[in-house]
Amino acid sequence: MSDTFRAIQIDKVDDKQTVNLVNLTDADLMDGDVTVNVTHSTVNYKDGLALTAKAPIIRKFPLIPGIDFAGTVALSDNPAYKPGDAVILNGWGVGEGHSGGLAERARVKGDWLVKMPAGMDAAHAMAIGTAGYTSMLCVMALEDQGITPESGEVLVTGAAGGVGSVAIAILSKLGYSVTASTGRTEEEDFLKGLGASSIVNREEFNTPPKPLAKSRWAACIDAVGSTTLANVLSQMNYGGVVAACGLAQGMDLPTSVAPFILRGVKLIGVDSVMCPKPRREQAWARLAKDLDMVKLDALTTHIKLDDVIATGADIIAGKVRGRVVVDIA
Ligand code: NDP
């Protein structure tokens, strides 16, 4: 590794956020006990918000964005890691308040890292990324509430996005019957290829929500929030379970208590950022087992560090299908 490394850097100049591809040295990295040679990263929705300054994601300036990375340990003062170990990082405020993964090099707390599970490599780990790992946390949340393939139809909203597309691939491998809600009906073949048995237009969930509507779904993984989630809640079967993780439509939730008190519907919140380490390790082990890597390849696009800034704008514009891997090494 040369003395300098390439990194995306976000700074604030005259109260305006700037983003550039720059050369940095290890002295520019933040405190941590493990330094990693990053081989792969990704662009998540949150990274798009940070890169475009559409939301105040970045809390320190200057900062390297990127809430995920995978790579190889270069230096370690942490007894759990040694040079050469393959590792993954998701969340913990990295790429928000601590410099992140959109660079050739990263320095973080070893406690934040997860060892690469057997049977997975860095490129596939980043094809999964925070979006896919959150999909698995959502599947686990449904299972914790007793949902099985026999429970009935599972709806996935934001289906053509990162969380949605990986969720469909996992659920179909586990034997669930999945309906995909999307605004991109031209992606029907793609979504059916991932394992969706039927497709609904997301406009069906964009009408003023009724307290209760016709029961349709045993479970739902929702990446959209807002009016969509309110309509989904009103359409849940008796005892149905919704795992809510996203806000692609908005942060509001214009619903009533009717689905909860009249149908016993359960709304389970899913957070990936501060999720405790044992559950993360469980999710990554499940991903290595329960996600078809051929389907993962089909939903993944590869880009270079030079393409990251443009891709950040594309993901916020809803133009990115599935997952994006940044090939860094
Ligand atoms: P993507 O941009 O890849 O996908 C979001 C999808 O949501 C889009 O592809 C689109 O699906 C749908 N969508 C976008 N805008 C609207 C709208 N106005 N109305 C209805 N649907 C819309 O993002 P990700 O999948 O990576 O992330 C999804 C959400 O989950 C984000 O809000 C993200 O912040 C959140 N998230 C939360 C995490 C957590 O820890 N809780 C972790 C990871 C993500 P389609 O084109 O199929 O209609």
XYZ file of C-alpha atoms and ligand atoms in Angstrom:
377
model
C 0.000 0.000 0.000
C 1.404 3.411 -0.970
C 1.515 6.256 1.567
C -1.529 7.893 0.058
C -4.885 6.313 -0.651
C -7.952 7.415 -2.651
C -11.091 8.395 -0.782
C -14.390 10.167 -1.275
C -14.366 13.088 1.129
C -17.296 15.245 2.237
C -16.462 18.682 3.638
C -18.326 21.846 4.539
C -17.209 25.105 2.917
C -19.092 28.353 3.683
C -21.879 26.265 5.247
C -22.275 24.288 1.983
C -21.462 20.597 1.725
C -18.818 19.608 -0.891
C -17.937 16.116 -2.096
C -14.745 15.136 -3.922
C -12.516 12.192 -4.751
C -9.194 13.010 -3.053
C -5.866 11.488 -1.964
C -5.400 11.088 1.809
C -2.897 9.475 4.194
C -3.399 7.354 7.327
C -2.993 10.559 9.366
C -6.363 11.692 7.935
C -8.168 8.660 9.399
C -10.000 8.777 12.728
C -9.161 6.879 15.929
C -9.556 3.126 16.068
C -7.613 -0.014 16.922
C -7.916 -1.781 13.549
C -6.838 -0.437 10.130
C -8.348 -2.175 7.102
C -7.344 -2.271 3.448
C -10.808 -1.826 1.958
C -11.334 -3.958 -1.154
C -15.091 -3.414 -1.627
C -17.742 -0.957 -0.482
C -21.242 -0.064 -1.605
C -23.680 2.821 -2.042
C -26.711 2.504 0.252
C -29.723 4.844 0.342
C -28.215 6.531 3.415
C -24.927 7.045 1.526
C -26.957 8.655 -1.263
C -28.519 11.030 1.274
C -25.010 11.861 2.586
C -23.409 12.307 -0.855
C -26.193 14.575 -2.112
C -26.631 16.441 1.220
C -30.365 15.607 0.954
C -30.383 14.848 4.697
C -27.964 15.772 7.506
C -26.315 12.336 7.647
C -22.720 13.620 8.028
C -22.072 14.838 11.564
C -18.322 15.718 11.349
C -16.357 17.469 8.611
C -14.268 16.547 6.718
C -15.416 12.924 6.656
C -15.179 9.876 4.389
C -18.758 8.617 3.748
C -19.699 4.959 3.336
C -21.662 3.059 6.008
C -20.275 -0.322 4.860
C -16.968 -1.851 3.841
C -15.279 -5.212 3.440
C -11.561 -5.840 3.277
C -8.489 -7.242 4.965
C -6.981 -6.188 8.284
C -3.700 -4.288 7.693
C -2.821 -3.290 11.291
C -4.427 -4.314 14.564
C -4.057 -3.433 18.251
C -7.204 -5.452 18.972
C -6.569 -9.024 20.209
C -9.558 -10.319 18.224
C -8.013 -9.358 14.848
C -4.684 -9.920 13.107
C -3.307 -8.706 9.755
C -4.839 -10.671 6.903
C -8.218 -11.325 8.588
C -11.166 -10.790 6.228
C -13.715 -8.463 7.848
C -17.027 -6.669 7.236
C -18.288 -3.435 8.747
C -21.886 -2.156 8.771
C -23.169 0.866 10.632
C -22.165 1.938 14.165
C -22.217 5.531 12.885
C -19.385 4.845 10.429
C -19.894 7.019 7.352
C -21.900 9.419 9.563
C -19.793 10.526 12.571
C -16.692 8.386 11.874
C -14.873 8.118 8.527
C -16.236 5.236 6.485
C -15.879 2.774 3.671
C -15.764 4.784 0.429
C -11.949 4.770 0.458
C -9.049 2.388 -0.014
C -8.313 2.469 3.708
C -10.366 2.672 6.941
C -9.587 2.761 10.665
C -12.304 1.708 13.116
C -12.924 0.068 16.487
C -12.347 -3.669 16.194
C -15.540 -4.225 18.231
C -17.526 -2.879 15.276
C -16.164 -5.480 12.837
C -17.698 -8.838 11.949
C -15.454 -11.643 10.652
C -16.269 -12.701 7.090
C -18.555 -15.751 7.387
C -17.373 -19.033 5.834
C -18.499 -19.334 2.228
C -18.656 -15.574 1.574
C -16.187 -13.165 -0.051
C -15.811 -9.385 0.195
C -17.579 -8.646 -3.111
C -20.651 -10.681 -2.121
C -20.607 -9.196 1.399
C -20.855 -5.719 -0.135
C -23.455 -6.845 -2.681
C -25.441 -7.609 0.471
C -24.227 -4.538 2.412
C -26.332 -2.781 5.028
C -29.389 -3.045 2.761
C -29.181 -6.842 2.458
C -28.143 -7.390 6.057
C -31.195 -5.297 7.058
C -33.357 -7.530 4.830
C -32.121 -10.521 6.832
C -32.794 -8.697 10.141
C -36.356 -8.142 8.840
C -36.774 -11.828 7.930
C -35.484 -12.793 11.402
C -37.952 -10.314 12.972
C -40.851 -12.025 11.139
C -39.585 -15.463 12.218
C -39.290 -14.286 15.842
C -43.027 -13.515 15.685
C -43.831 -17.018 14.437
C -44.217 -16.270 10.714
C -43.492 -19.315 8.517
C -44.062 -20.041 4.806
C -47.383 -21.656 5.855
C -48.605 -18.353 7.400
C -49.556 -16.951 3.986
C -48.553 -14.287 1.479
C -45.651 -11.939 2.344
C -45.563 -8.437 0.829
C -42.246 -6.663 0.144
C -42.447 -2.900 -0.524
C -39.721 -0.901 -2.289
C -39.200 -4.202 -4.082
C -36.770 -3.126 -6.810
C -34.518 -1.323 -4.311
C -31.677 -2.794 -2.265
C -33.567 -3.922 0.854
C -36.554 -5.129 -1.170
C -34.710 -7.118 -3.814
C -32.514 -8.985 -1.303
C -35.576 -9.616 0.913
C -37.395 -11.241 -2.033
C -34.395 -13.477 -2.801
C -34.093 -14.608 0.851
C -37.833 -15.173 1.375
C -38.206 -17.172 -1.827
C -35.242 -19.418 -0.945
C -36.886 -20.035 2.451
C -40.089 -21.144 0.688
C -42.318 -18.087 1.194
C -44.808 -16.889 -1.409
C -43.844 -13.248 -2.023
C -45.708 -10.319 -3.591
C -43.453 -7.468 -4.721
C -44.750 -3.879 -4.590
C -42.935 -1.623 -7.040
C -43.347 1.584 -9.004
C -41.143 0.050 -11.709
C -43.541 -2.423 -13.281
C -41.036 -2.805 -16.157
C -38.934 -4.714 -13.601
C -41.531 -7.528 -13.368
C -39.215 -10.113 -15.003
C -36.331 -9.089 -12.723
C -38.492 -9.357 -9.590
C -40.000 -12.699 -10.663
C -36.455 -13.934 -11.379
C -35.585 -13.155 -7.756
C -38.539 -15.274 -6.635
C -41.582 -12.956 -6.405
C -44.745 -14.850 -7.312
C -46.750 -11.707 -8.063
C -46.230 -7.983 -8.580
C -48.429 -5.085 -7.433
C -48.117 -1.449 -8.482
C -47.004 0.646 -5.519
C -49.733 3.223 -6.370
C -52.189 0.734 -4.788
C -50.628 1.703 -1.430
C -50.603 5.429 -2.106
C -54.285 6.213 -1.521
C -55.667 7.839 1.669
C -55.427 4.936 4.172
C -58.625 3.477 5.693
C -58.493 2.274 9.326
C -59.108 -1.267 8.054
C -59.229 -2.685 4.526
C -59.611 -6.195 3.055
C -57.094 -8.584 4.671
C -54.379 -9.583 2.190
C -51.017 -10.203 3.874
C -49.669 -12.536 6.562
C -46.484 -10.512 6.798
C -44.684 -7.581 5.196
C -41.142 -6.239 4.926
C -41.546 -2.485 4.451
C -38.712 -0.253 3.238
C -41.006 2.665 2.319
C -42.892 3.964 5.403
C -45.437 6.827 5.214
C -48.775 6.328 3.362
C -47.559 3.003 1.968
C -46.965 1.525 5.418
C -50.302 2.922 6.668
C -52.146 1.170 3.797
C -50.206 -2.045 4.375
C -51.148 -2.043 8.081
C -54.832 -1.693 7.180
C -54.578 -4.725 4.834
C -52.838 -7.152 7.228
C -54.448 -10.488 8.085
C -55.513 -11.115 11.663
C -52.269 -11.464 13.706
C -50.153 -10.319 10.742
C -46.628 -8.986 11.259
C -44.897 -6.027 9.567
C -41.126 -5.529 9.833
C -40.588 -1.803 9.154
C -37.079 -0.615 8.332
C -37.284 2.245 5.822
C -38.581 5.664 4.897
C -38.115 5.849 1.109
C -41.550 7.517 0.805
C -41.343 9.481 4.056
C -40.903 9.409 7.806
C -44.552 9.978 8.672
C -47.052 7.219 9.433
C -50.661 8.375 8.896
C -52.379 5.377 10.479
C -54.804 4.585 13.305
C -54.777 2.035 16.126
C -57.451 -0.041 14.320
C -55.085 -2.694 12.817
C -53.439 -3.199 16.225
C -56.525 -3.379 18.455
C -58.975 -5.053 16.055
C -56.681 -7.457 14.165
C -53.776 -7.906 16.589
C -51.365 -6.714 13.908
C -47.754 -6.377 15.060
C -45.473 -3.610 13.800
C -41.829 -4.514 14.479
C -39.136 -1.866 14.020
C -35.830 -2.998 12.547
C -32.564 -1.086 13.050
C -29.273 -2.221 11.556
C -26.981 0.570 12.778
C -26.793 -0.147 16.516
C -27.951 -3.784 16.278
C -26.009 -5.794 18.928
C -23.052 -7.825 17.661
C -24.453 -11.337 18.384
C -27.545 -10.618 16.243
C -25.332 -9.170 13.453
C -23.203 -12.320 13.464
C -26.362 -14.429 13.349
C -27.683 -12.372 10.408
C -24.400 -12.694 8.456
C -24.253 -16.459 9.105
C -27.860 -16.769 7.865
C -27.047 -14.700 4.752
C -24.194 -17.091 3.882
C -26.724 -19.977 4.105
C -30.114 -18.574 3.072
C -29.300 -16.229 0.179
C -28.778 -17.651 -3.298
C -25.503 -16.080 -4.512
C -26.559 -16.500 -8.173
C -29.658 -14.357 -7.461
C -27.457 -11.916 -5.538
C -25.189 -11.572 -8.600
C -28.287 -10.939 -10.742
C -29.355 -7.964 -8.609
C -25.848 -6.440 -8.305
C -24.145 -3.749 -10.399
C -20.404 -3.036 -10.017
C -18.950 0.487 -10.122
C -15.596 2.167 -9.336
C -14.768 4.794 -6.704
C -14.853 7.397 -9.538
C -18.578 6.606 -10.146
C -19.709 6.896 -6.513
C -20.766 10.562 -6.468
C -23.054 10.147 -9.522
C -24.489 6.899 -8.125
C -25.367 8.674 -4.866
C -27.649 11.010 -6.829
C -29.122 8.072 -8.800
C -30.120 6.110 -5.676
C -31.983 9.127 -4.272
C -33.713 9.579 -7.651
C -34.926 5.930 -7.373
C -32.906 4.977 -10.492
C -30.761 2.247 -8.919
C -32.015 -1.327 -9.277
C -30.977 -3.810 -6.588
C -27.513 -3.363 -5.098
C -24.350 -1.527 -6.111
C -20.841 -2.790 -5.240
C -17.902 -0.383 -5.355
C -14.830 -2.361 -6.480
C -12.094 -0.492 -4.648
C -8.966 -2.683 -4.727
P -33.250 1.947 -2.486
O -33.219 3.342 -2.958
O -32.370 0.927 -3.128
O -34.755 1.380 -2.555
C -35.857 2.098 -2.074
C -37.054 1.709 -2.915
O -38.216 2.295 -2.335
C -37.001 2.255 -4.328
O -36.268 1.414 -5.179
C -38.472 2.238 -4.679
O -38.851 0.922 -5.013
C -39.153 2.583 -3.354
N -39.503 4.004 -3.287
C -38.677 5.076 -3.448
N -39.351 6.236 -3.331
C -40.651 5.892 -3.094
C -41.847 6.637 -2.897
N -41.856 7.981 -2.925
N -42.991 5.963 -2.707
C -43.006 4.602 -2.681
N -41.900 3.837 -2.871
C -40.747 4.482 -3.071
O -32.966 1.992 -0.913
P -32.661 0.757 0.076
O -33.449 -0.415 -0.352
O -31.211 0.614 0.272
O -33.260 1.334 1.442
C -34.673 1.425 1.597
C -35.022 2.194 2.852
O -34.582 1.465 3.985
C -34.380 3.564 2.932
O -35.291 4.469 3.502
C -33.202 3.345 3.870
O -32.825 4.515 4.529
C -33.798 2.322 4.813
N -32.801 1.504 5.497
C -32.913 1.378 6.852
C -32.044 0.602 7.559
C -32.243 0.419 9.021
O -31.283 0.113 9.731
N -33.458 0.565 9.511
C -30.911 -0.050 6.896
C -30.920 0.056 5.447
C -31.848 0.826 4.785
P -39.586 0.588 -6.420
O -38.757 1.235 -7.481
O -39.583 -0.902 -6.478
O -40.949 1.197 -6.302
